[in-house]
Amino acid sequence: MASWFRRNKPDAEPKLRISIEELAAAFPNAPAAVPVEPAVEAPAEPIAPTQVVETPAVTAAVVMEETQVVEPVETISEPTPETAHVDEIPVEPAAPPSAPAPVSGWRERLRSSGFARSLGGLFSRNPKLDDELLDEIETALLTADVGVTASTQLVESLRKQMKAREFADAHALLRALRADLIAMLAPVAKPLEIDRGKRPFVILTVGVNGVGKTTTIGKLAHRYKHEGRSLMLAAGDTFRAAAVAQLQAWGQRNGVAVIAQGQDADPASVAFDAMQAATSRGVEVLIADTAGRLHTQHGLMAELGKIRRVIGKLDASAPHEVLMVIDGTTGQNAISQVRQFNAAVNVTGLVVTKLDGTAKGGVVFALAREFGIPIRYAGIGEGPEDLRVFDAEAFVDALLPESLTG
């Protein structure tokens, strides 16, 4: 016992060493009192190092755990943009599937038009073949905004065939009327072809107020972008409030650059800057927006001529397409609009919008009969994919189905 105490004496403090010797000399028969103090110190000494050893192990584990948690957070945040691109990718093949079967889409969107309701209701009751039926057909065509000239031409053709006894029943007359309607639209159903030899291919959009020019440009950008074309937009509508911001929003949505100078800027200057930028960057298509104006405002109509001349200074053949946007609900007023704009800037293509709403649809036949200007696109809905390449047969089938029960 005494030897064990001596070995542990150096570990004790100096004051404790003196007190232990004095106690051992004074009380040699009290061994139990002495081991109590070292017994308390002995466990205290091993505990301290074990705590020190465990503490770094725990902190190391914590650091490793924190690092492992951060890494998945980074790996989770990185695929997010890729997921966004994946969400956009299905939109690209969504347009081609609609092309093989456009008829069903057209019919679903145009079945509520005035043309479809009037003529569809007329033939659904299986009428008799007589002059009264022809008069009713003519009235239905006129009320559907087909126009006097086109309606008269259609009805007289049917009258001659009926007198020649070429119709066995009303169903045969319906087929003949459908064929005449398709024949009237077929010459103007010409898609817009982008000439790859002209960079940039400049499309100048014109039209009166509120027909949907800016929205049409956004939908065209969506279409051309998914076709793999490089394009640029020019915010030339510097008159209407928020028109520039609206076009910039379409540009951001489709990943297309927009050249703008702000509100109240000179539209011709915007078009010139956009033409220079598109040429220097080798852009394939440049679509220029213009402010809406009434066809009776001669000063604003002359401004369109200025824009055309400014663009022509950089490319004598530009603009390569003057695309006029027409509201399908305006009816016969569209005839005078096209006439004035065509005189000012030589319109080369038409876009008829809002055909899915309250439009009667007959104005398309009137435009084809009056001007013969190609109808490039038709708007039959609000989505970007609802700006369809104009199809004469699909359009007629939507307005006047082949079946008498429509």
Short mmCIF file of N, CA and C in Angstrom, two decimals, residues 135-225:
data_model
loop_
_atom_site.label_atom_id
_atom_site.label_comp_id
_atom_site.label_asym_id
_atom_site.label_seq_id
_atom_site.Cartn_x
_atom_site.Cartn_y
_atom_site.Cartn_z
N ASP A 135 -81.72 30.82 -102.22
CA ASP A 135 -81.86 32.13 -101.58
C ASP A 135 -81.40 32.09 -100.12
N GLU A 136 -81.73 31.01 -99.45
CA GLU A 136 -81.30 30.87 -98.06
C GLU A 136 -79.78 30.73 -97.96
N ILE A 137 -79.19 30.03 -98.91
CA ILE A 137 -77.74 29.91 -98.93
C ILE A 137 -77.09 31.28 -99.15
N GLU A 138 -77.65 32.05 -100.07
CA GLU A 138 -77.10 33.39 -100.34
C GLU A 138 -77.22 34.28 -99.11
N THR A 139 -78.35 34.22 -98.43
CA THR A 139 -78.53 35.02 -97.21
C THR A 139 -77.52 34.61 -96.13
N ALA A 140 -77.31 33.31 -95.99
CA ALA A 140 -76.36 32.83 -94.99
C ALA A 140 -74.93 33.28 -95.32
N LEU A 141 -74.59 33.29 -96.61
CA LEU A 141 -73.26 33.73 -97.00
C LEU A 141 -73.07 35.23 -96.74
N LEU A 142 -74.09 36.00 -97.03
CA LEU A 142 -73.99 37.44 -96.81
C LEU A 142 -73.87 37.78 -95.33
N THR A 143 -74.65 37.13 -94.50
CA THR A 143 -74.59 37.39 -93.06
C THR A 143 -73.29 36.90 -92.44
N ALA A 144 -72.61 35.99 -93.11
CA ALA A 144 -71.33 35.48 -92.61
C ALA A 144 -70.15 36.29 -93.12
N ASP A 145 -70.42 37.48 -93.72
CA ASP A 145 -69.38 38.40 -94.18
C ASP A 145 -68.61 37.89 -95.38
N VAL A 146 -69.22 37.02 -96.18
CA VAL A 146 -68.54 36.56 -97.38
C VAL A 146 -68.48 37.68 -98.42
N GLY A 147 -69.42 38.58 -98.36
CA GLY A 147 -69.45 39.70 -99.30
C GLY A 147 -70.40 39.46 -100.44
N VAL A 148 -70.85 40.55 -101.04
CA VAL A 148 -71.85 40.46 -102.11
C VAL A 148 -71.26 39.78 -103.34
N THR A 149 -70.07 40.21 -103.76
CA THR A 149 -69.49 39.68 -104.99
C THR A 149 -69.24 38.18 -104.88
N ALA A 150 -68.59 37.76 -103.80
CA ALA A 150 -68.29 36.35 -103.63
C ALA A 150 -69.55 35.52 -103.44
N SER A 151 -70.52 36.04 -102.69
CA SER A 151 -71.76 35.29 -102.45
C SER A 151 -72.53 35.10 -103.75
N THR A 152 -72.61 36.15 -104.53
CA THR A 152 -73.32 36.06 -105.81
C THR A 152 -72.65 35.05 -106.73
N GLN A 153 -71.33 35.08 -106.78
CA GLN A 153 -70.60 34.15 -107.62
C GLN A 153 -70.85 32.70 -107.21
N LEU A 154 -70.86 32.43 -105.92
CA LEU A 154 -71.08 31.07 -105.43
C LEU A 154 -72.50 30.59 -105.74
N VAL A 155 -73.48 31.44 -105.48
CA VAL A 155 -74.87 31.03 -105.65
C VAL A 155 -75.20 30.83 -107.13
N GLU A 156 -74.69 31.68 -108.00
CA GLU A 156 -74.96 31.54 -109.43
C GLU A 156 -74.35 30.25 -109.98
N SER A 157 -73.19 29.88 -109.46
CA SER A 157 -72.59 28.62 -109.88
C SER A 157 -73.46 27.43 -109.47
N LEU A 158 -74.01 27.49 -108.25
CA LEU A 158 -74.89 26.42 -107.80
C LEU A 158 -76.20 26.39 -108.60
N ARG A 159 -76.70 27.57 -108.95
CA ARG A 159 -77.96 27.64 -109.69
C ARG A 159 -77.83 26.99 -111.08
N LYS A 160 -76.70 27.25 -111.74
CA LYS A 160 -76.48 26.66 -113.05
C LYS A 160 -76.40 25.13 -112.96
N GLN A 161 -75.72 24.64 -111.96
CA GLN A 161 -75.60 23.19 -111.81
C GLN A 161 -76.94 22.56 -111.44
N MET A 162 -77.74 23.26 -110.65
CA MET A 162 -79.04 22.70 -110.27
C MET A 162 -79.99 22.66 -111.47
N LYS A 163 -79.94 23.69 -112.33
CA LYS A 163 -80.78 23.68 -113.52
C LYS A 163 -80.34 22.60 -114.50
N ALA A 164 -79.06 22.28 -114.46
CA ALA A 164 -78.56 21.21 -115.31
C ALA A 164 -78.80 19.85 -114.70
N ARG A 165 -79.51 19.82 -113.57
CA ARG A 165 -79.86 18.58 -112.87
C ARG A 165 -78.61 17.77 -112.49
N GLU A 166 -77.61 18.48 -112.03
CA GLU A 166 -76.40 17.80 -111.60
C GLU A 166 -76.46 17.37 -110.13
N PHE A 167 -77.50 17.82 -109.40
CA PHE A 167 -77.62 17.47 -107.99
C PHE A 167 -78.77 16.48 -107.80
N ALA A 168 -78.47 15.36 -107.22
CA ALA A 168 -79.52 14.39 -106.93
C ALA A 168 -80.27 14.77 -105.65
N ASP A 169 -79.59 15.39 -104.72
CA ASP A 169 -80.22 15.79 -103.46
C ASP A 169 -79.42 16.94 -102.86
N ALA A 170 -79.83 17.35 -101.67
CA ALA A 170 -79.15 18.45 -101.00
C ALA A 170 -77.71 18.09 -100.62
N HIS A 171 -77.49 16.82 -100.39
CA HIS A 171 -76.14 16.41 -100.04
C HIS A 171 -75.18 16.65 -101.21
N ALA A 172 -75.62 16.42 -102.43
CA ALA A 172 -74.80 16.68 -103.60
C ALA A 172 -74.54 18.18 -103.76
N LEU A 173 -75.58 18.98 -103.47
CA LEU A 173 -75.39 20.44 -103.54
C LEU A 173 -74.38 20.90 -102.49
N LEU A 174 -74.43 20.29 -101.32
CA LEU A 174 -73.48 20.63 -100.25
C LEU A 174 -72.05 20.33 -100.70
N ARG A 175 -71.85 19.19 -101.33
CA ARG A 175 -70.51 18.86 -101.81
C ARG A 175 -70.03 19.85 -102.86
N ALA A 176 -70.93 20.29 -103.71
CA ALA A 176 -70.56 21.27 -104.74
C ALA A 176 -70.21 22.62 -104.11
N LEU A 177 -70.98 23.02 -103.10
CA LEU A 177 -70.70 24.28 -102.43
C LEU A 177 -69.34 24.23 -101.72
N ARG A 178 -69.05 23.11 -101.08
CA ARG A 178 -67.76 22.95 -100.42
C ARG A 178 -66.62 23.02 -101.44
N ALA A 179 -66.81 22.39 -102.58
CA ALA A 179 -65.76 22.41 -103.60
C ALA A 179 -65.53 23.82 -104.13
N ASP A 180 -66.62 24.59 -104.30
CA ASP A 180 -66.48 25.98 -104.77
C ASP A 180 -65.77 26.84 -103.73
N LEU A 181 -66.08 26.62 -102.46
CA LEU A 181 -65.43 27.40 -101.39
C LEU A 181 -63.93 27.09 -101.32
N ILE A 182 -63.59 25.82 -101.43
CA ILE A 182 -62.18 25.43 -101.40
C ILE A 182 -61.45 25.99 -102.62
N ALA A 183 -62.11 25.95 -103.78
CA ALA A 183 -61.49 26.48 -105.00
C ALA A 183 -61.26 27.98 -104.89
N MET A 184 -62.11 28.69 -104.16
CA MET A 184 -61.94 30.12 -103.98
C MET A 184 -60.75 30.45 -103.09
N LEU A 185 -60.48 29.58 -102.11
CA LEU A 185 -59.39 29.84 -101.16
C LEU A 185 -58.06 29.21 -101.57
N ALA A 186 -58.11 28.20 -102.41
CA ALA A 186 -56.88 27.48 -102.76
C ALA A 186 -55.79 28.38 -103.34
N PRO A 187 -56.11 29.34 -104.21
CA PRO A 187 -55.03 30.18 -104.77
C PRO A 187 -54.32 31.05 -103.74
N VAL A 188 -54.96 31.35 -102.62
CA VAL A 188 -54.34 32.24 -101.62
C VAL A 188 -53.77 31.46 -100.44
N ALA A 189 -53.96 30.17 -100.40
CA ALA A 189 -53.42 29.35 -99.31
C ALA A 189 -51.97 29.02 -99.60
N LYS A 190 -51.11 30.00 -99.40
CA LYS A 190 -49.68 29.85 -99.69
C LYS A 190 -48.87 30.13 -98.42
N PRO A 191 -48.22 29.13 -97.88
CA PRO A 191 -47.41 29.36 -96.67
C PRO A 191 -46.26 30.31 -96.94
N LEU A 192 -45.83 30.99 -95.90
CA LEU A 192 -44.69 31.89 -96.02
C LEU A 192 -43.40 31.07 -96.05
N GLU A 193 -42.63 31.23 -97.10
CA GLU A 193 -41.37 30.51 -97.25
C GLU A 193 -40.21 31.47 -96.98
N ILE A 194 -39.36 31.11 -96.03
CA ILE A 194 -38.21 31.93 -95.68
C ILE A 194 -37.07 31.63 -96.65
N ASP A 195 -36.65 32.64 -97.36
CA ASP A 195 -35.54 32.49 -98.31
C ASP A 195 -34.23 32.50 -97.53
N ARG A 196 -33.56 31.35 -97.47
CA ARG A 196 -32.30 31.26 -96.72
C ARG A 196 -31.17 32.03 -97.38
N GLY A 197 -31.34 32.41 -98.61
CA GLY A 197 -30.31 33.18 -99.28
C GLY A 197 -30.32 34.65 -98.90
N LYS A 198 -31.34 35.07 -98.18
CA LYS A 198 -31.44 36.47 -97.75
C LYS A 198 -31.34 36.51 -96.23
N ARG A 199 -30.23 37.09 -95.76
CA ARG A 199 -29.99 37.22 -94.32
C ARG A 199 -29.76 38.69 -93.98
N PRO A 200 -30.61 39.27 -93.17
CA PRO A 200 -31.80 38.64 -92.60
C PRO A 200 -33.00 38.71 -93.54
N PHE A 201 -33.88 37.73 -93.40
CA PHE A 201 -35.16 37.78 -94.10
C PHE A 201 -36.07 38.67 -93.28
N VAL A 202 -36.42 39.84 -93.80
CA VAL A 202 -37.13 40.87 -93.02
C VAL A 202 -38.63 40.74 -93.23
N ILE A 203 -39.34 40.63 -92.11
CA ILE A 203 -40.80 40.60 -92.12
C ILE A 203 -41.30 41.85 -91.42
N LEU A 204 -42.02 42.69 -92.14
CA LEU A 204 -42.59 43.91 -91.59
C LEU A 204 -44.08 43.68 -91.34
N THR A 205 -44.51 43.79 -90.08
CA THR A 205 -45.91 43.55 -89.72
C THR A 205 -46.63 44.88 -89.61
N VAL A 206 -47.82 44.93 -90.21
CA VAL A 206 -48.63 46.15 -90.20
C VAL A 206 -50.07 45.78 -89.87
N GLY A 207 -50.87 46.80 -89.60
CA GLY A 207 -52.28 46.57 -89.30
C GLY A 207 -52.84 47.69 -88.46
N VAL A 208 -54.15 47.71 -88.29
CA VAL A 208 -54.80 48.74 -87.49
C VAL A 208 -54.67 48.40 -86.01
N ASN A 209 -55.18 49.29 -85.17
CA ASN A 209 -55.07 49.09 -83.74
C ASN A 209 -55.88 47.89 -83.27
N GLY A 210 -55.29 47.13 -82.36
CA GLY A 210 -56.03 46.08 -81.67
C GLY A 210 -56.27 44.80 -82.43
N VAL A 211 -55.57 44.58 -83.53
CA VAL A 211 -55.79 43.35 -84.29
C VAL A 211 -54.92 42.20 -83.79
N GLY A 212 -53.93 42.52 -82.94
CA GLY A 212 -53.07 41.47 -82.40
C GLY A 212 -51.74 41.33 -83.11
N LYS A 213 -51.14 42.44 -83.56
CA LYS A 213 -49.86 42.37 -84.27
C LYS A 213 -48.75 41.85 -83.37
N THR A 214 -48.62 42.47 -82.17
CA THR A 214 -47.54 42.08 -81.28
C THR A 214 -47.67 40.63 -80.84
N THR A 215 -48.89 40.21 -80.54
CA THR A 215 -49.10 38.81 -80.16
C THR A 215 -48.79 37.88 -81.32
N THR A 216 -49.15 38.29 -82.53
CA THR A 216 -48.84 37.47 -83.70
C THR A 216 -47.34 37.34 -83.89
N ILE A 217 -46.60 38.44 -83.65
CA ILE A 217 -45.14 38.38 -83.77
C ILE A 217 -44.58 37.40 -82.75
N GLY A 218 -45.10 37.44 -81.51
CA GLY A 218 -44.64 36.50 -80.50
C GLY A 218 -44.89 35.05 -80.89
N LYS A 219 -46.04 34.79 -81.49
CA LYS A 219 -46.35 33.42 -81.93
C LYS A 219 -45.48 33.01 -83.12
N LEU A 220 -45.20 33.95 -84.01
CA LEU A 220 -44.30 33.65 -85.12
C LEU A 220 -42.89 33.34 -84.60
N ALA A 221 -42.45 34.10 -83.59
CA ALA A 221 -41.14 33.83 -82.99
C ALA A 221 -41.11 32.43 -82.38
N HIS A 222 -42.21 32.05 -81.74
CA HIS A 222 -42.30 30.70 -81.17
C HIS A 222 -42.18 29.64 -82.26
N ARG A 223 -42.85 29.86 -83.37
CA ARG A 223 -42.83 28.89 -84.48
C ARG A 223 -41.44 28.81 -85.10
N TYR A 224 -40.86 29.95 -85.44
CA TYR A 224 -39.57 29.94 -86.12
C TYR A 224 -38.46 29.44 -85.20
N LYS A 225 -38.56 29.73 -83.91
CA LYS A 225 -37.56 29.25 -82.97
C LYS A 225 -37.57 27.74 -82.91
#
